[in-house]
Amino acid sequence: MRNNESSEDYLETILMLSEVKPVVRSVDIANELGYKKSSVSVAMKNLRERGNITVTDEGYIYLTESGKKIAESVYERHKTISEWLIGLGVPGNIALEDACRVEHDLSEESFEAIKKYIAEH
Amino acid sequence: MRNNESSEDYLETILMLSEVKPVVRSVDIANELGYKKSSVSVAMKNLRERGNITVTDEGYIYLTESGKKIAESVYERHKTISEWLIGLGVPGNIALEDACRVEHDLSEESFEAIKKYIAEH
DNA sequence: AATAAAAGTTAGATTTATCTAATTTTTGTT
DNA sequence: AACAAAAATTAGATAAATCTAACTTTTATT
């Protein structure tokens, strides 16, 4: 029915992991998301075929330009939404969980409007 | 992976339709949501089995108490979120589409926090 | 009452994203 | 080099929500 929520989550996770680890492998993603390695393996194959990631011979995963663009967009939403919810008094763990879902749901228009509003208040 | 988004949508649609129509039938839901009759038929069977709706011999669909509770909760979110987005300058049609998605993804805590914030501003 | 139209149901297909289990490949340690 | 451990892959299963196509039942019209 909906969008590429699953793919967006994988790309976002690759970006987040790459900020704290020297290299990102399938097994790192599996641990981070709580999925089985086999699920991640299939998902990486799809992302590779769609040109959103490259995988080296050693199994190191890198975002392509298109993948990075998606990942950064989702990650920005994640941070903006979770910080905003926390600012409204929502407990951190709940705010983060909610942000993980809502980040995929908003149109560009709505997200920009929210961002602008937050910046002004 | 996630919640009962589909079921919540059906229940919300039944509630919305019941506000503007004397009775609600499967075909009305199919038209409203743009689904095939067969899909709605299966979905109504599930909602019936879960005790969220009753269906009369004539095929009229009514929410049970539990169904109404879910539907009203989702519908309130729908209205609150869409009105808020519109208030931020998001075009109406986009705000409504976004609300249709976000309404299923917010925790009770986050929704209440947003509602409280809106009421105070 | 006969027939057409509308509504509802059933069976089977499709897609997506996960899983388990088994296998293969790679890496690291003795 | 041999072996164990870790990582990756493959094949097949499952679940959810939709679809198409065919069929049945109900309602409305002549």
Tab-separated table of N, CA and C in Angstrom, chain B residues 48-120:
chain	number	residue	atom	x	y	z
B	48	ARG	N	-15.491	-8.526	11.960
B	48	ARG	CA	-16.609	-9.171	12.639
B	48	ARG	C	-16.088	-10.217	13.626
B	49	GLU	N	-15.145	-11.005	13.134
B	49	GLU	CA	-14.593	-12.057	13.997
B	49	GLU	C	-13.865	-11.486	15.211
B	50	ARG	N	-13.303	-10.308	15.041
B	50	ARG	CA	-12.602	-9.683	16.168
B	50	ARG	C	-13.545	-8.871	17.056
B	51	GLY	N	-14.818	-8.846	16.669
B	51	GLY	CA	-15.789	-8.154	17.515
B	51	GLY	C	-15.774	-6.650	17.408
B	52	ASN	N	-15.290	-6.122	16.283
B	52	ASN	CA	-15.244	-4.672	16.127
B	52	ASN	C	-16.439	-4.116	15.369
B	53	ILE	N	-17.146	-4.981	14.659
B	53	ILE	CA	-18.351	-4.541	13.953
B	53	ILE	C	-19.420	-5.636	14.065
B	54	THR	N	-20.648	-5.226	13.803
B	54	THR	CA	-21.711	-6.204	13.576
B	54	THR	C	-22.292	-5.907	12.199
B	55	VAL	N	-22.827	-6.941	11.585
B	55	VAL	CA	-23.418	-6.770	10.259
B	55	VAL	C	-24.822	-7.360	10.299
B	56	THR	N	-25.806	-6.547	9.915
B	56	THR	CA	-27.186	-7.022	9.934
B	56	THR	C	-27.449	-7.914	8.719
B	57	ASP	N	-28.611	-8.564	8.728
B	57	ASP	CA	-28.984	-9.416	7.602
B	57	ASP	C	-29.029	-8.630	6.294
B	58	GLU	N	-29.353	-7.371	6.380
B	58	GLU	CA	-29.404	-6.534	5.175
B	58	GLU	C	-28.019	-6.090	4.709
B	59	GLY	N	-26.987	-6.422	5.501
B	59	GLY	CA	-25.637	-6.033	5.116
B	59	GLY	C	-25.241	-4.662	5.644
B	60	TYR	N	-25.994	-4.163	6.615
B	60	TYR	CA	-25.644	-2.878	7.200
B	60	TYR	C	-24.609	-3.094	8.295
B	61	ILE	N	-23.598	-2.264	8.260
B	61	ILE	CA	-22.444	-2.440	9.139
B	61	ILE	C	-22.491	-1.423	10.270
B	62	TYR	N	-22.339	-1.915	11.492
B	62	TYR	CA	-22.320	-1.038	12.657
B	62	TYR	C	-21.095	-1.321	13.508
B	63	LEU	N	-20.535	-0.280	14.067
B	63	LEU	CA	-19.410	-0.445	14.985
B	63	LEU	C	-19.906	-0.970	16.327
B	64	THR	N	-19.179	-1.896	16.903
B	64	THR	CA	-19.448	-2.292	18.291
B	64	THR	C	-18.793	-1.263	19.203
B	65	GLU	N	-18.948	-1.449	20.497
B	65	GLU	CA	-18.303	-0.521	21.425
B	65	GLU	C	-16.792	-0.489	21.205
B	66	SER	N	-16.198	-1.680	21.104
B	66	SER	CA	-14.739	-1.712	20.935
B	66	SER	C	-14.337	-1.110	19.592
B	67	GLY	N	-15.141	-1.385	18.565
B	67	GLY	CA	-14.845	-0.821	17.252
B	67	GLY	C	-14.979	0.688	17.248
B	68	LYS	N	-16.015	1.154	17.950
B	68	LYS	CA	-16.243	2.603	17.995
B	68	LYS	C	-15.107	3.312	18.724
B	69	LYS	N	-14.633	2.648	19.757
B	69	LYS	CA	-13.543	3.245	20.540
B	69	LYS	C	-12.305	3.441	19.654
B	70	ILE	N	-11.967	2.407	18.894
B	70	ILE	CA	-10.810	2.505	18.002
B	70	ILE	C	-11.054	3.571	16.939
B	71	ALA	N	-12.240	3.498	16.318
B	71	ALA	CA	-12.548	4.423	15.226
B	71	ALA	C	-12.502	5.873	15.693
B	72	GLU	N	-13.070	6.132	16.864
B	72	GLU	CA	-13.103	7.518	17.346
B	72	GLU	C	-11.709	8.012	17.688
B	73	SER	N	-10.918	7.121	18.215
B	73	SER	CA	-9.551	7.506	18.542
B	73	SER	C	-8.775	7.888	17.279
B	74	VAL	N	-8.897	7.051	16.265
B	74	VAL	CA	-8.174	7.321	15.020
B	74	VAL	C	-8.723	8.568	14.344
B	75	TYR	N	-10.040	8.711	14.395
B	75	TYR	CA	-10.679	9.848	13.729
B	75	TYR	C	-10.294	11.162	14.410
B	76	GLU	N	-10.206	11.121	15.715
B	76	GLU	CA	-9.780	12.328	16.425
B	76	GLU	C	-8.364	12.717	16.006
B	77	ARG	N	-7.499	11.709	15.919
B	77	ARG	CA	-6.135	11.989	15.473
B	77	ARG	C	-6.149	12.584	14.072
B	78	HIS	N	-6.966	11.972	13.232
B	78	HIS	CA	-7.047	12.434	11.845
B	78	HIS	C	-7.403	13.919	11.790
B	79	LYS	N	-8.414	14.274	12.529
B	79	LYS	CA	-8.871	15.659	12.483
B	79	LYS	C	-7.859	16.598	13.114
B	80	THR	N	-7.339	16.195	14.255
B	80	THR	CA	-6.377	17.062	14.945
B	80	THR	C	-5.138	17.292	14.090
B	81	ILE	N	-4.605	16.208	13.540
B	81	ILE	CA	-3.354	16.323	12.776
B	81	ILE	C	-3.568	17.107	11.491
B	82	SER	N	-4.666	16.815	10.782
B	82	SER	CA	-4.870	17.499	9.509
B	82	SER	C	-5.137	18.991	9.738
B	83	GLU	N	-5.911	19.313	10.763
B	83	GLU	CA	-6.178	20.732	11.029
B	83	GLU	C	-4.898	21.464	11.411
B	84	TRP	N	-4.091	20.775	12.162
B	84	TRP	CA	-2.839	21.403	12.592
B	84	TRP	C	-1.921	21.662	11.390
B	85	LEU	N	-1.809	20.668	10.522
B	85	LEU	CA	-0.965	20.840	9.335
B	85	LEU	C	-1.497	21.960	8.453
B	86	ILE	N	-2.792	21.995	8.301
B	86	ILE	CA	-3.385	23.066	7.491
B	86	ILE	C	-3.091	24.419	8.130
B	87	GLY	N	-3.147	24.446	9.449
B	87	GLY	CA	-2.822	25.675	10.173
B	87	GLY	C	-1.382	26.113	9.949
B	88	LEU	N	-0.516	25.151	9.674
B	88	LEU	CA	0.897	25.477	9.410
B	88	LEU	C	1.114	25.872	7.957
B	89	GLY	N	0.037	25.837	7.171
B	89	GLY	CA	0.151	26.279	5.782
B	89	GLY	C	0.244	25.151	4.766
B	90	VAL	N	0.072	23.917	5.205
B	90	VAL	CA	0.127	22.795	4.269
B	90	VAL	C	-1.185	22.750	3.481
B	91	PRO	N	-1.118	22.576	2.165
B	91	PRO	CA	-2.353	22.482	1.373
B	91	PRO	C	-3.271	21.389	1.891
B	92	GLY	N	-4.547	21.648	1.856
B	92	GLY	CA	-5.536	20.754	2.457
B	92	GLY	C	-5.446	19.310	2.019
B	93	ASN	N	-5.352	19.094	0.714
B	93	ASN	CA	-5.331	17.704	0.253
B	93	ASN	C	-4.095	16.960	0.754
B	94	ILE	N	-2.977	17.652	0.772
B	94	ILE	CA	-1.751	17.014	1.264
B	94	ILE	C	-1.841	16.767	2.765
B	95	ALA	N	-2.357	17.736	3.479
B	95	ALA	CA	-2.503	17.582	4.930
B	95	ALA	C	-3.382	16.381	5.259
B	96	LEU	N	-4.440	16.204	4.495
B	96	LEU	CA	-5.341	15.080	4.747
B	96	LEU	C	-4.651	13.753	4.461
B	97	GLU	N	-3.919	13.701	3.365
B	97	GLU	CA	-3.201	12.455	3.044
B	97	GLU	C	-2.180	12.109	4.119
B	98	ASP	N	-1.448	13.115	4.552
B	98	ASP	CA	-0.439	12.876	5.581
B	98	ASP	C	-1.084	12.424	6.887
B	99	ALA	N	-2.182	13.084	7.233
B	99	ALA	CA	-2.869	12.719	8.476
B	99	ALA	C	-3.324	11.266	8.433
B	100	CYS	N	-3.742	10.809	7.249
B	100	CYS	CA	-4.195	9.429	7.084
B	100	CYS	C	-3.107	8.431	7.441
B	101	ARG	N	-1.863	8.846	7.279
B	101	ARG	CA	-0.766	7.942	7.601
B	101	ARG	C	-0.288	8.129	9.032
B	102	VAL	N	-0.078	9.396	9.391
B	102	VAL	CA	0.483	9.668	10.718
B	102	VAL	C	-0.462	9.216	11.833
B	103	GLU	N	-1.728	9.286	11.588
B	103	GLU	CA	-2.718	8.959	12.626
B	103	GLU	C	-2.531	7.553	13.198
B	104	HIS	N	-1.921	6.673	12.425
B	104	HIS	CA	-1.737	5.291	12.895
B	104	HIS	C	-0.412	5.079	13.627
B	105	ASP	N	0.454	6.044	13.509
B	105	ASP	CA	1.837	5.813	13.934
B	105	ASP	C	2.231	6.485	15.238
B	106	LEU	N	1.410	7.398	15.721
B	106	LEU	CA	1.789	8.100	16.946
B	106	LEU	C	1.361	7.320	18.175
B	107	SER	N	2.224	7.278	19.159
B	107	SER	CA	1.861	6.717	20.457
B	107	SER	C	0.835	7.631	21.120
B	108	GLU	N	0.158	7.073	22.090
B	108	GLU	CA	-0.781	7.864	22.874
B	108	GLU	C	-0.072	9.073	23.494
B	109	GLU	N	1.110	8.832	24.016
B	109	GLU	CA	1.863	9.905	24.678
B	109	GLU	C	2.136	11.063	23.722
B	110	SER	N	2.631	10.716	22.538
B	110	SER	CA	2.974	11.789	21.608
B	110	SER	C	1.724	12.520	21.143
B	111	PHE	N	0.673	11.761	20.857
B	111	PHE	CA	-0.528	12.449	20.376
B	111	PHE	C	-1.076	13.397	21.438
B	112	GLU	N	-1.116	12.934	22.667
B	112	GLU	CA	-1.636	13.794	23.741
B	112	GLU	C	-0.764	15.033	23.925
B	113	ALA	N	0.531	14.841	23.785
B	113	ALA	CA	1.444	15.986	23.929
B	113	ALA	C	1.197	17.015	22.827
B	114	ILE	N	0.999	16.515	21.608
B	114	ILE	CA	0.743	17.417	20.486
B	114	ILE	C	-0.593	18.126	20.676
B	115	LYS	N	-1.574	17.374	21.100
B	115	LYS	CA	-2.909	17.947	21.301
B	115	LYS	C	-2.853	19.057	22.349
B	116	LYS	N	-2.157	18.766	23.421
B	116	LYS	CA	-2.034	19.752	24.507
B	116	LYS	C	-1.329	20.995	23.985
B	117	TYR	N	-0.279	20.759	23.219
B	117	TYR	CA	0.478	21.904	22.702
B	117	TYR	C	-0.398	22.770	21.803
B	118	ILE	N	-1.123	22.116	20.915
B	118	ILE	CA	-1.992	22.865	20.008
B	118	ILE	C	-3.014	23.681	20.797
B	119	ALA	N	-3.581	23.057	21.815
B	119	ALA	CA	-4.612	23.744	22.598
B	119	ALA	C	-4.063	24.993	23.269
B	120	GLU	N	-2.787	24.974	23.578
B	120	GLU	CA	-2.188	26.093	24.316
B	120	GLU	C	-1.622	27.166	23.392
